Short mmCIF file of C-alpha atoms in Angstrom, two decimals:
data_model
loop_
_atom_site.label_atom_id
_atom_site.label_comp_id
_atom_site.label_asym_id
_atom_site.label_seq_id
_atom_site.Cartn_x
_atom_site.Cartn_y
_atom_site.Cartn_z
CA MET X 146 -32.76 -19.53 17.40
CA ALA X 147 -29.01 -17.83 17.15
CA ILE X 148 -28.88 -14.86 14.88
CA LYS X 149 -26.21 -15.41 12.30
CA THR X 150 -23.45 -12.53 12.35
CA GLU X 151 -20.58 -11.94 10.54
CA GLU X 152 -17.97 -9.13 9.81
CA MET X 153 -18.37 -6.99 6.91
CA VAL X 154 -15.79 -5.35 4.76
CA LEU X 155 -16.69 -2.00 3.36
CA ASN X 156 -14.51 -0.02 0.79
CA MET X 157 -14.73 3.93 1.53
CA GLY X 158 -13.26 5.57 -1.59
CA PRO X 159 -11.33 5.83 -3.86
CA GLN X 160 -13.80 8.25 -4.84
CA HIS X 161 -15.56 9.55 -1.86
CA PRO X 162 -16.07 13.10 -1.41
CA SER X 163 -15.03 12.91 2.09
CA THR X 164 -11.81 11.50 1.55
CA HIS X 165 -10.39 14.88 -0.11
CA GLY X 166 -8.78 13.15 -2.78
CA VAL X 167 -8.02 9.47 -3.89
CA LEU X 168 -7.99 7.34 -0.77
CA ARG X 169 -9.51 4.14 -0.07
CA LEU X 170 -10.44 3.08 3.41
CA GLU X 171 -10.92 -0.53 3.88
CA LEU X 172 -13.64 -0.58 6.97
CA ILE X 173 -14.12 -3.99 8.69
CA LEU X 174 -17.43 -3.54 10.52
CA GLU X 175 -19.52 -5.38 13.06
CA GLY X 176 -23.00 -4.21 12.51
CA GLU X 177 -22.39 -0.57 12.38
CA ILE X 178 -19.25 -0.58 14.62
CA ILE X 179 -15.81 -0.36 13.35
CA GLN X 180 -13.36 -3.18 14.13
CA LYS X 181 -10.47 -2.09 11.87
CA VAL X 182 -9.64 0.51 9.49
CA THR X 183 -6.99 -0.15 6.73
CA PRO X 184 -6.10 2.80 4.50
CA HIS X 185 -4.74 2.07 1.09
CA ILE X 186 -2.79 4.97 -0.48
CA GLY X 187 -0.73 5.51 -3.50
CA TYR X 188 -3.35 6.35 -5.97
CA LEU X 189 -1.58 9.97 -6.67
CA HIS X 190 1.91 8.26 -6.29
CA ARG X 191 4.19 9.78 -9.04
CA CYS X 192 7.78 9.13 -7.21
CA PHE X 193 8.57 12.77 -6.38
CA GLU X 194 11.73 11.44 -4.84
CA LYS X 195 12.91 9.63 -7.78
CA HIS X 196 12.29 12.71 -9.93
CA CYS X 197 14.39 14.94 -7.50
CA GLU X 198 17.41 12.69 -8.35
CA ALA X 199 17.21 13.65 -12.17
CA MET X 200 16.70 17.38 -11.35
CA THR X 201 18.87 20.34 -10.16
CA TYR X 202 18.21 21.85 -6.78
CA PRO X 203 16.28 24.88 -8.02
CA GLN X 204 14.18 22.78 -10.50
CA ILE X 205 12.93 20.72 -7.60
CA ILE X 206 11.06 23.77 -6.28
CA PRO X 207 8.12 23.49 -8.34
CA TYR X 208 7.63 20.06 -7.52
CA THR X 209 7.71 20.42 -3.87
CA ASP X 210 4.34 22.69 -4.41
CA ARG X 211 2.76 19.86 -6.01
CA MET X 212 2.82 17.90 -2.74
CA ASP X 213 0.69 19.78 -0.43
CA TYR X 214 -0.93 21.83 -2.67
CA LEU X 215 -3.16 23.41 -0.17
CA ALA X 216 0.41 24.92 1.40
CA ALA X 217 2.56 25.05 -1.31
CA MET X 218 4.30 28.38 0.03
CA TYR X 219 5.41 26.31 3.12
CA ASN X 220 6.62 23.20 1.10
CA GLU X 221 9.02 25.60 -0.55
CA PHE X 222 10.01 27.13 2.80
CA GLY X 223 11.15 23.88 3.93
CA TYR X 224 13.24 22.72 1.18
CA VAL X 225 15.06 25.97 0.80
CA ILE X 226 16.06 25.74 4.23
CA GLY X 227 17.52 22.50 3.65
CA VAL X 228 19.27 23.39 0.71
CA GLU X 229 20.77 26.47 2.36
CA LYS X 230 22.08 24.68 5.41
CA LEU X 231 23.71 22.35 2.96
CA LEU X 232 25.29 25.27 1.23
CA GLY X 233 26.03 27.17 4.23
CA ILE X 234 24.44 30.51 3.33
CA GLN X 235 22.76 33.22 4.95
CA VAL X 236 19.53 35.14 3.31
CA PRO X 237 18.79 38.73 3.99
CA GLU X 238 16.66 39.70 6.56
CA ARG X 239 13.88 40.98 4.18
CA VAL X 240 13.55 37.53 2.49
CA GLU X 241 13.21 35.97 5.97
CA TYR X 242 10.36 38.29 6.64
CA ILE X 243 8.67 37.65 3.64
CA ARG X 244 8.88 34.10 3.84
CA VAL X 245 7.46 34.08 7.30
CA ILE X 246 4.45 36.44 6.10
CA MET X 247 3.66 34.14 3.34
CA GLY X 248 4.10 30.99 5.28
CA GLU X 249 1.58 32.30 7.88
CA LEU X 250 -0.87 33.55 5.09
CA GLN X 251 -0.50 30.00 3.59
CA ARG X 252 -1.37 28.52 7.26
CA ILE X 253 -4.52 30.54 7.46
CA ALA X 254 -5.54 29.51 3.83
CA SER X 255 -4.80 26.07 4.29
CA HIS X 256 -6.77 26.08 7.77
CA LEU X 257 -9.61 27.85 6.28
CA VAL X 258 -9.72 24.90 3.80
CA ALA X 259 -9.50 22.32 6.70
CA ILE X 260 -12.10 24.11 8.70
CA GLY X 261 -14.50 24.89 5.72
CA THR X 262 -14.45 21.20 4.30
CA TYR X 263 -14.52 19.61 7.77
CA GLY X 264 -18.02 21.49 8.02
CA ALA X 265 -19.24 20.41 4.86
CA ASP X 266 -18.20 16.83 5.61
CA ILE X 267 -20.29 16.78 8.61
CA GLY X 268 -23.19 18.28 6.86
CA ALA X 269 -22.90 22.03 7.26
CA MET X 270 -22.53 23.71 3.79
CA THR X 271 -22.37 27.34 4.82
CA PRO X 272 -19.13 27.43 6.75
CA PHE X 273 -17.43 25.98 3.77
CA LEU X 274 -18.78 28.90 1.35
CA PHE X 275 -17.57 31.30 4.02
CA ALA X 276 -14.18 29.66 4.53
CA PHE X 277 -13.60 29.99 0.67
CA ARG X 278 -14.74 33.34 0.46
CA ASP X 279 -11.95 34.39 2.91
CA ARG X 280 -9.41 32.05 1.39
CA GLU X 281 -10.04 33.89 -1.84
CA VAL X 282 -8.61 37.16 -0.31
CA ILE X 283 -5.55 35.54 0.42
CA LEU X 284 -5.14 33.80 -2.90
CA ASN X 285 -5.59 37.12 -4.40
CA LEU X 286 -2.34 38.47 -2.16
CA PHE X 287 -0.69 35.52 -3.38
CA GLU X 288 -1.47 36.49 -6.90
CA ILE X 289 -0.33 39.91 -6.64
CA THR X 290 2.95 38.72 -5.37
CA CYS X 291 4.05 36.05 -7.75
CA GLY X 292 1.31 35.31 -10.31
CA ALA X 293 0.19 32.07 -9.11
CA ARG X 294 -2.74 31.23 -6.70
CA MET X 295 -1.85 27.74 -5.49
CA LEU X 296 1.58 26.53 -6.90
CA TYR X 297 3.84 29.80 -6.88
CA ASN X 298 7.56 28.54 -7.19
CA TYR X 299 8.15 31.93 -5.09
CA ILE X 300 10.62 30.79 -2.31
CA TRP X 301 13.87 30.30 -4.05
CA VAL X 302 17.07 28.82 -2.63
CA GLY X 303 18.89 31.96 -1.16
CA GLY X 304 16.02 34.52 -1.94
CA LEU X 305 12.62 34.89 -3.67
CA SER X 306 11.64 35.23 -7.22
CA HIS X 307 10.20 38.64 -6.81
CA ASP X 308 9.86 41.30 -4.28
CA LEU X 309 6.58 42.21 -2.74
CA HIS X 310 4.27 44.29 -4.78
CA PRO X 311 3.69 47.69 -3.85
CA ASP X 312 0.22 47.42 -2.70
CA PHE X 313 1.09 44.18 -0.65
CA VAL X 314 1.61 45.75 2.69
CA ARG X 315 -1.46 47.86 2.80
CA LEU X 316 -3.74 44.85 1.38
CA THR X 317 -2.39 42.35 3.80
CA ARG X 318 -3.24 44.95 6.65
CA GLU X 319 -6.69 45.43 5.15
CA PHE X 320 -6.96 41.68 5.18
CA ILE X 321 -6.03 41.41 8.86
CA THR X 322 -8.81 43.94 9.91
CA TYR X 323 -11.25 42.18 7.48
CA PHE X 324 -10.49 38.75 8.83
CA ARG X 325 -10.31 39.06 12.66
CA PRO X 326 -14.24 39.37 12.89
CA LYS X 327 -14.61 36.52 10.62
CA ILE X 328 -13.00 34.23 12.92
CA VAL X 329 -15.63 35.27 15.46
CA GLU X 330 -18.16 34.77 12.97
CA MET X 331 -17.00 31.00 12.14
CA ASN X 332 -17.07 30.48 16.00
CA GLU X 333 -20.91 31.62 16.11
CA LEU X 334 -21.56 29.51 12.89
CA LEU X 335 -19.83 26.32 13.31
CA THR X 336 -17.44 25.93 16.57
CA THR X 337 -20.35 26.45 18.91
CA ASN X 338 -22.96 24.72 16.98
CA ARG X 339 -24.76 22.26 18.89
CA ILE X 340 -25.09 19.60 16.25
CA PHE X 341 -21.33 20.28 15.04
CA ILE X 342 -20.31 19.63 18.72
CA GLU X 343 -22.79 16.40 18.89
CA ARG X 344 -20.89 15.27 16.11
CA THR X 345 -17.34 16.01 17.08
CA ALA X 346 -17.04 16.14 20.83
CA ASN X 347 -15.55 12.72 22.31
CA VAL X 348 -15.20 11.34 19.00
CA GLY X 349 -11.69 9.90 18.02
CA ILE X 350 -9.96 10.56 21.33
CA LEU X 351 -6.24 10.58 20.86
CA PRO X 352 -4.37 10.09 23.87
CA LEU X 353 -1.08 12.16 24.04
CA GLU X 354 1.51 9.00 24.70
CA THR X 355 -0.13 7.21 21.67
CA ALA X 356 0.17 10.54 19.70
CA ILE X 357 3.84 10.90 20.23
CA ASN X 358 4.40 7.23 19.72
CA PHE X 359 2.78 7.23 16.04
CA GLY X 360 4.85 10.43 15.05
CA ILE X 361 1.72 12.81 15.22
CA THR X 362 2.55 16.39 14.71
CA GLY X 363 0.78 19.76 14.20
CA PRO X 364 -2.64 20.64 15.29
CA MET X 365 -3.48 17.04 15.95
CA LEU X 366 -0.44 16.82 18.61
CA ARG X 367 -1.64 20.14 20.03
CA GLY X 368 -5.33 18.90 20.07
CA SER X 369 -4.15 16.28 22.33
CA GLY X 370 -2.79 18.74 24.83
CA PHE X 371 0.74 18.88 24.12
CA LYS X 372 2.69 22.41 23.44
CA TRP X 373 4.58 21.60 20.59
CA ASP X 374 5.36 23.54 17.86
CA LEU X 375 8.53 23.77 15.54
CA ARG X 376 8.16 27.48 15.22
CA LYS X 377 9.04 27.76 18.82
CA ASP X 378 10.69 24.32 19.82
CA ASP X 379 13.00 24.08 16.92
CA THR X 380 12.96 27.33 15.76
CA TYR X 381 13.96 28.49 12.31
CA SER X 382 14.02 31.39 10.04
CA VAL X 383 13.04 34.60 12.30
CA TYR X 384 10.42 33.08 14.14
CA ASN X 385 12.11 33.60 17.70
CA ARG X 386 11.51 37.37 17.09
CA PHE X 387 7.79 37.26 17.07
CA ASP X 388 5.51 36.94 20.10
CA PHE X 389 2.91 34.47 19.59
CA ASN X 390 1.13 31.33 21.50
CA ILE X 391 0.70 27.93 20.69
CA PRO X 392 -2.93 26.93 21.40
CA ILE X 393 -3.63 23.37 22.60
CA GLY X 394 -6.71 21.45 23.04
CA GLU X 395 -8.22 21.88 26.43
CA GLY X 396 -11.33 19.42 26.02
CA LYS X 397 -13.65 22.35 26.54
CA VAL X 398 -16.62 20.47 25.16
CA GLY X 399 -15.60 16.90 25.44
CA THR X 400 -12.20 15.16 26.08
CA VAL X 401 -8.72 16.50 25.48
CA GLY X 402 -7.83 15.19 21.93
CA ASP X 403 -11.08 14.52 20.31
CA CYS X 404 -12.19 15.86 16.94
CA TRP X 405 -13.52 19.20 18.40
CA ASP X 406 -10.03 19.92 19.99
CA ARG X 407 -8.21 19.41 16.91
CA TYR X 408 -10.72 21.50 14.77
CA TYR X 409 -10.43 24.14 17.53
CA VAL X 410 -6.73 24.32 17.70
CA ARG X 411 -7.00 25.30 14.00
CA ILE X 412 -9.14 28.21 14.64
CA LEU X 413 -6.90 29.42 17.51
CA GLU X 414 -3.81 29.32 15.28
CA MET X 415 -5.51 31.24 12.47
CA GLY X 416 -5.54 34.17 15.24
CA GLU X 417 -1.97 33.56 16.20
CA SER X 418 -1.12 33.61 12.42
CA LEU X 419 -2.83 37.19 12.12
CA ARG X 420 -0.68 38.44 15.03
CA LEU X 421 2.56 36.76 13.35
CA ILE X 422 1.89 38.61 10.15
CA GLU X 423 1.08 41.99 11.87
CA GLN X 424 4.30 41.67 13.72
CA ALA X 425 6.14 40.63 10.69
CA LEU X 426 4.75 43.63 8.62
CA ASP X 427 5.58 46.20 11.26
CA GLN X 428 9.38 44.85 11.39
CA LEU X 429 9.64 44.21 7.51
CA PRO X 430 13.24 45.61 6.79
CA GLU X 431 14.26 47.04 3.27
CA GLY X 432 16.63 44.94 1.24
CA ASN X 433 17.13 43.28 -1.97
CA VAL X 434 15.50 39.96 -2.30
CA THR X 435 17.31 38.35 -5.01
CA SER X 436 20.92 39.22 -4.16
CA ALA X 437 21.84 36.19 -2.20
CA ILE X 438 20.56 33.72 -4.94
CA PRO X 439 23.70 31.56 -5.89
CA LYS X 440 24.19 31.45 -9.61
CA ARG X 441 25.37 27.80 -9.15
CA ILE X 442 23.79 25.73 -6.43
CA LYS X 443 26.31 22.90 -5.97
CA PRO X 444 26.23 21.59 -2.16
CA PRO X 445 29.22 19.96 -0.50
CA VAL X 446 29.08 16.28 0.09
CA GLY X 447 26.75 15.67 3.21
CA SER X 448 23.21 15.19 4.28
CA VAL X 449 21.04 17.32 5.98
CA TYR X 450 17.56 16.92 7.83
CA THR X 451 15.30 20.12 8.28
CA ARG X 452 11.88 20.37 9.32
CA VAL X 453 9.46 23.19 9.45
CA GLU X 454 6.00 23.71 10.89
CA ASN X 455 3.88 23.05 8.05
CA PRO X 456 -0.19 23.79 8.41
CA ARG X 457 -0.73 20.19 9.04
CA GLY X 458 2.48 19.05 11.13
CA GLU X 459 6.10 18.54 10.83
CA LEU X 460 7.34 18.67 7.29
CA GLY X 461 10.73 17.06 7.12
CA TYR X 462 13.24 17.05 4.02
CA PHE X 463 16.18 14.53 4.32
CA ILE X 464 18.81 15.58 1.49
CA ILE X 465 21.65 13.92 0.66
CA SER X 466 24.37 15.91 -1.55
CA ASN X 467 26.88 13.81 -3.29
CA GLY X 468 28.66 17.30 -4.57
CA THR X 469 26.83 17.71 -7.91
CA THR X 470 24.22 19.73 -9.05
CA SER X 471 21.30 17.38 -8.41
CA PRO X 472 20.54 15.63 -5.06
CA PHE X 473 21.82 12.20 -4.50
CA ARG X 474 18.49 11.55 -2.28
CA VAL X 475 15.49 13.45 -1.17
CA LYS X 476 13.17 11.95 1.30
CA VAL X 477 10.08 13.71 2.42
CA ARG X 478 8.62 13.31 5.60
CA GLY X 479 5.04 14.39 5.28
CA PRO X 480 3.10 15.24 8.01
CA SER X 481 -0.35 13.75 6.18
CA PHE X 482 1.23 10.59 5.57
CA VAL X 483 2.41 9.91 9.16
CA ASN X 484 -0.87 11.43 10.72
CA LEU X 485 -2.82 9.13 8.47
CA GLY X 486 -1.19 5.81 9.87
CA ILE X 487 -3.28 6.76 13.00
CA MET X 488 -6.75 6.25 11.47
CA ASP X 489 -7.04 2.59 12.73
CA VAL X 490 -6.47 3.54 16.41
CA LEU X 491 -8.88 6.56 16.09
CA CYS X 492 -11.54 4.87 14.57
CA LYS X 493 -11.68 1.78 16.59
CA ASN X 494 -15.41 1.14 18.18
CA HIS X 495 -16.76 4.04 16.66
CA MET X 496 -19.73 4.22 14.09
CA VAL X 497 -19.22 4.36 10.29
CA ALA X 498 -20.60 8.28 10.25
CA ASP X 499 -17.70 8.99 12.75
CA VAL X 500 -15.17 7.91 10.26
CA ILE X 501 -15.63 11.02 8.17
CA ALA X 502 -15.67 13.32 11.35
CA ILE X 503 -12.23 11.71 12.28
CA LEU X 504 -10.61 11.71 8.79
CA GLY X 505 -11.67 15.34 8.44
CA SER X 506 -10.09 16.29 11.57
CA VAL X 507 -6.89 14.65 10.80
CA ASP X 508 -6.73 17.08 7.73
CA ILE X 509 -4.65 15.22 5.00
CA VAL X 510 -3.77 16.31 1.59
CA LEU X 511 -3.43 13.44 -0.66
CA GLY X 512 -0.90 14.86 -2.98
CA GLU X 513 1.43 14.73 -0.04
CA VAL X 514 0.62 11.28 1.37
CA ASP X 515 1.13 9.75 -1.97
CA ARG X 516 3.81 12.10 -3.34
CA MET R 61 20.53 17.74 26.11
CA LYS R 62 23.28 15.54 25.09
CA SER R 63 25.44 15.88 21.99
CA ALA R 64 26.03 13.20 19.36
CA GLU R 65 29.32 12.34 20.83
CA GLU R 66 27.85 11.76 24.53
CA ILE R 67 25.15 9.53 22.96
CA PHE R 68 27.48 7.64 20.85
CA ASN R 69 29.63 7.14 24.05
CA ILE R 70 26.50 5.76 25.91
CA LEU R 71 25.59 3.44 23.06
CA LYS R 72 29.24 2.22 22.76
CA GLU R 73 29.21 1.22 26.52
CA ASN R 74 25.97 -0.80 26.12
CA PHE R 75 26.28 -2.20 22.64
CA ASN R 76 29.98 -2.69 21.91
CA ASP R 77 30.69 -3.73 18.34
CA ASN R 78 27.17 -3.23 17.16
CA ILE R 79 27.85 0.47 17.32
CA LYS R 80 30.50 1.30 14.52
CA GLU R 81 31.55 4.71 14.33
CA LEU R 82 30.54 8.16 14.71
CA VAL R 83 30.52 10.02 11.20
CA LYS R 84 31.14 13.69 11.43
CA GLN R 85 30.08 16.04 8.63
CA PRO R 86 29.04 19.73 8.68
CA VAL R 87 25.69 19.35 9.60
CA ASP R 88 23.90 16.34 11.44
CA PRO R 89 26.65 13.89 12.36
CA TYR R 90 25.41 10.23 12.28
CA ILE R 91 25.97 6.92 14.23
CA LEU R 92 26.70 3.66 12.07
CA CYS R 93 24.89 0.70 13.53
CA ASP R 94 24.49 -3.01 12.98
CA PRO R 95 21.39 -3.39 10.81
CA LEU R 96 20.26 -6.65 12.81
CA LYS R 97 20.54 -5.11 16.36
CA ILE R 98 18.84 -1.84 15.38
CA ASN R 99 15.81 -2.51 17.10
CA GLU R 100 17.49 -3.34 20.70
CA ILE R 101 19.40 -0.12 19.98
CA SER R 102 16.05 1.82 19.47
CA LEU R 103 14.48 0.23 22.28
CA PHE R 104 17.26 1.12 24.47
CA LEU R 105 17.21 4.81 23.19
CA LEU R 106 13.59 5.07 23.83
CA SER R 107 13.48 3.74 27.37
CA ASN R 108 16.88 4.83 28.91
CA GLU R 109 16.04 7.48 31.51
CA GLY R 110 18.40 9.81 30.33
CA LEU R 111 17.99 9.59 26.59
CA LEU R 112 14.16 9.07 25.94
CA PHE R 113 14.20 9.39 22.44
CA ASP R 114 10.25 9.03 21.95
CA ASN R 115 9.85 10.78 18.71
CA LEU R 116 11.09 9.04 15.44
CA MET R 117 11.01 11.82 13.02
CA ASN R 118 11.89 10.22 10.02
CA LEU R 119 13.19 6.84 8.49
CA SER R 120 14.54 7.19 4.94
CA GLY R 121 15.87 4.26 2.94
CA VAL R 122 18.70 5.07 0.61
CA ASP R 123 20.42 3.40 -2.18
CA ASP R 124 24.20 3.98 -1.64
CA ALA R 125 25.04 2.86 -5.29
CA ASN R 126 28.66 2.10 -4.26
CA GLY R 127 28.90 -1.16 -5.72
CA MET R 128 30.12 -2.24 -9.38
CA SER R 129 28.04 -0.46 -11.82
CA THR R 130 27.79 -1.75 -15.41
CA THR R 131 25.96 -0.27 -18.21
CA THR R 132 24.89 -1.89 -21.45
CA GLY R 133 22.75 0.16 -23.69
CA SER R 134 20.33 2.05 -21.73
CA ILE R 135 20.40 -0.47 -18.84
CA THR R 136 22.60 0.05 -15.73
CA THR R 137 23.04 -2.59 -13.22
CA ILE R 138 24.59 -2.24 -9.98
CA GLU R 139 26.27 -5.34 -8.39
CA GLY R 140 27.41 -5.13 -4.67
CA GLY R 141 27.55 -2.33 -2.21
CA THR R 142 24.90 -1.30 0.01
CA LEU R 143 21.52 -0.19 0.87
CA SER R 144 21.11 2.19 3.98
CA VAL R 145 18.47 3.35 6.55
CA TYR R 146 18.65 6.63 8.21
CA TYR R 147 16.73 7.15 11.54
CA HIS R 148 16.09 10.53 12.72
CA MET R 149 15.05 10.81 16.29
CA GLU R 150 14.68 13.19 18.97
CA SER R 151 13.40 13.51 22.58
CA THR R 152 10.61 15.87 23.10
CA LYS R 153 11.63 16.14 26.79
CA PHE R 154 15.44 16.67 26.70
CA ARG R 155 15.38 18.17 23.15
CA HIS R 156 18.25 16.22 21.71
CA LYS R 157 18.43 14.63 18.58
CA VAL R 158 20.67 11.90 16.91
CA VAL R 159 20.79 10.41 13.61
CA LEU R 160 21.55 6.60 13.28
CA ARG R 161 22.32 4.81 10.37
CA VAL R 162 22.56 1.38 9.15
CA SER R 163 23.99 -0.38 6.05
CA THR R 164 22.87 -3.63 4.64
CA PRO R 165 24.12 -5.56 1.55
CA ARG R 166 22.35 -4.97 -1.59
CA GLU R 167 22.12 -8.67 -2.49
CA LYS R 168 20.39 -9.32 0.85
CA PRO R 169 19.01 -6.19 2.25
CA GLU R 170 17.80 -6.84 5.81
CA ALA R 171 17.42 -4.75 8.79
CA SER R 172 15.20 -5.27 12.07
CA SER R 173 12.37 -3.43 12.07
CA VAL R 174 11.63 -0.77 14.70
CA ALA R 175 7.98 -0.47 13.92
CA LEU R 176 7.25 -1.93 17.29
CA VAL R 177 9.39 0.73 19.13
CA TRP R 178 7.95 3.58 17.50
CA ARG R 179 4.52 2.96 15.51
CA SER R 180 5.41 5.98 13.31
CA ALA R 181 8.19 3.73 11.71
CA ASP R 182 5.49 1.32 10.52
CA TRP R 183 4.60 3.38 7.27
CA HIS R 184 8.14 4.49 6.87
CA GLU R 185 9.44 1.20 6.62
CA ARG R 186 6.83 -0.10 4.40
CA GLU R 187 7.66 2.77 2.05
CA ALA R 188 11.41 1.85 2.21
CA PHE R 189 10.50 -1.77 1.53
CA ASP R 190 8.25 -0.50 -1.28
CA LEU R 191 10.70 1.92 -2.95
CA LEU R 192 14.06 0.23 -2.15
CA GLY R 193 13.30 -3.30 -1.36
CA ILE R 194 14.76 -3.27 2.25
CA ASN R 195 13.44 -6.16 4.06
CA PHE R 196 12.54 -5.14 7.55
CA LEU R 197 12.50 -8.23 9.72
CA ASN R 198 9.67 -8.75 12.25
CA HIS R 199 7.65 -5.75 10.61
CA PRO R 200 3.94 -6.32 11.47
CA ASP R 201 2.66 -5.72 8.31
CA LEU R 202 5.28 -5.47 5.49
CA ARG R 203 3.54 -4.83 2.09
CA ARG R 204 3.59 -2.29 -0.60
CA ILE R 205 2.35 1.05 0.24
CA LEU R 206 2.56 3.60 -2.46
CA MET R 207 3.32 1.39 -5.58
CA PRO R 208 0.44 -1.07 -6.70
CA TYR R 209 0.50 -4.10 -4.77
CA ASP R 210 1.10 -6.12 -7.94
CA TRP R 211 4.14 -4.28 -9.16
CA GLU R 212 6.93 -6.79 -10.43
CA ALA R 213 9.08 -4.27 -12.12
CA GLY R 214 11.51 -4.04 -8.85
CA TYR R 215 12.03 -0.99 -6.35
CA PRO R 216 11.82 2.55 -8.20
CA LEU R 217 14.18 4.41 -5.90
CA ARG R 218 17.38 2.09 -6.46
CA LYS R 219 19.68 3.57 -8.84
CA ASP R 220 19.49 0.73 -11.36
CA TYR R 221 15.76 0.74 -11.59
CA ALA R 222 14.40 0.54 -15.17
CA ASN R 223 10.68 0.91 -15.95
CA PRO R 224 8.79 -1.84 -17.53
CA GLU R 225 7.64 -1.78 -20.81
CA PHE R 226 3.91 -2.83 -20.10
CA TYR R 227 1.83 -2.73 -16.83
CA HIS R 228 -1.19 -4.72 -17.25
CA GLY R 229 -1.15 -4.42 -20.98
CA MET R 230 -0.86 -0.54 -20.50
CA LYS R 231 2.33 0.92 -22.15
CA VAL R 232 4.25 2.63 -19.30
CA PRO R 233 6.27 5.56 -20.73
CA TYR R 234 2.94 6.77 -22.45
#
């Protein structure tokens, strides 16, 4: 007698701890094997782009914070670079250096969340607590700088809202010496953990050609073995003055481009960010951080597309100006939005439990996916 | 590494009238193309040996709002004019970039889909369809993406969009 079989539809989310927000994945299962994954997004949609059309250029900065709320500094960074290009203004050296320091601190903070929650998703609770303990130090640094811990409104068009706190340089150096051994600790705790490797190695393999065709960027693309980092390949701000490496996935415990590679690229990137911060602190020039802030921001007619290397990948802003004080159109190319589009390819023919491992390795922030 | 002019000339040779002009502006000059031929142009840009535009960085729909605008009370309506789509692409091998733009009439906004050329365009096109109502021909799965699937009040990013009063019995400007 033949056994009756049929496909099953399973909804993962919108409320699911491993979706890191409100995301619904519609899984089509054959037994325990995934046939198709359809992400349904938009639960956090607030039409950021429509809001922009009604606000002046500086007013938009706090809104950009609220897209990728784990990397708010970098969202501001990308946006102000775009507006400065439209205006055609140069910012003082000190501002550029502080932006780089903040951006890299933010990258570490964001990767710590990614790594910590990734462990927690898979079942390792301790790394999550360790990661958040270290992230706390960075958030304290941000707090003494601008008063806010998550949503800063710190990087302004043409400058910064405040200069650094007198203690900032000392505390940041202390953080660097404090944090270096913590990366080793994290490697001992999670990276080389047998169970963790079993769950992530050879899971969700992303071949390089597919990755490029899907527009995948950031640690995901580098995990697939492609040395591509906008800080080097389409350099902006003062990144060309620093010496740092671009880590890529090498398939150390599995295949190139699997979940473990994507995870490990983030670990290595934290070390590179520390190097960047160290160099930037050494070279930090004196100067006034508010002197170049324009009184009236009214860019000439034209459009610009700028992109920066956000912790999650390429964050692009397409800004059209019609010569007034508010933009005619702002389109955000969010790395999470684009990276999430590949879920179906990655999950095919994997087990249900692997969806969580794969989604965690993609590292999305729903605030930016939905905008 | 090719400049926008060189890419424009190569395209002009191969596609004649479907490539309209190279619009120069202080940053990012763009090439104006035919909306119904954009899939062929894209495929050419991707597969041509000397160009290899393998990465579509961004695709954005824009309401140009260049038609006749009439305002009665608080409601603005725009008639005529165009909606546009901008394509930002680059080659990871040659490191050159180009911007294409297509403009399509507001009454019947149609452009051919490039989602099968670059898969990254899939969600970007769905977003442009969702927020601006641009219809991408031959798109594999053209549905709303950010707005609710049953949103019937139109396309929010159009300049003459007005919020509905109620959505499923809930007051919208609450």
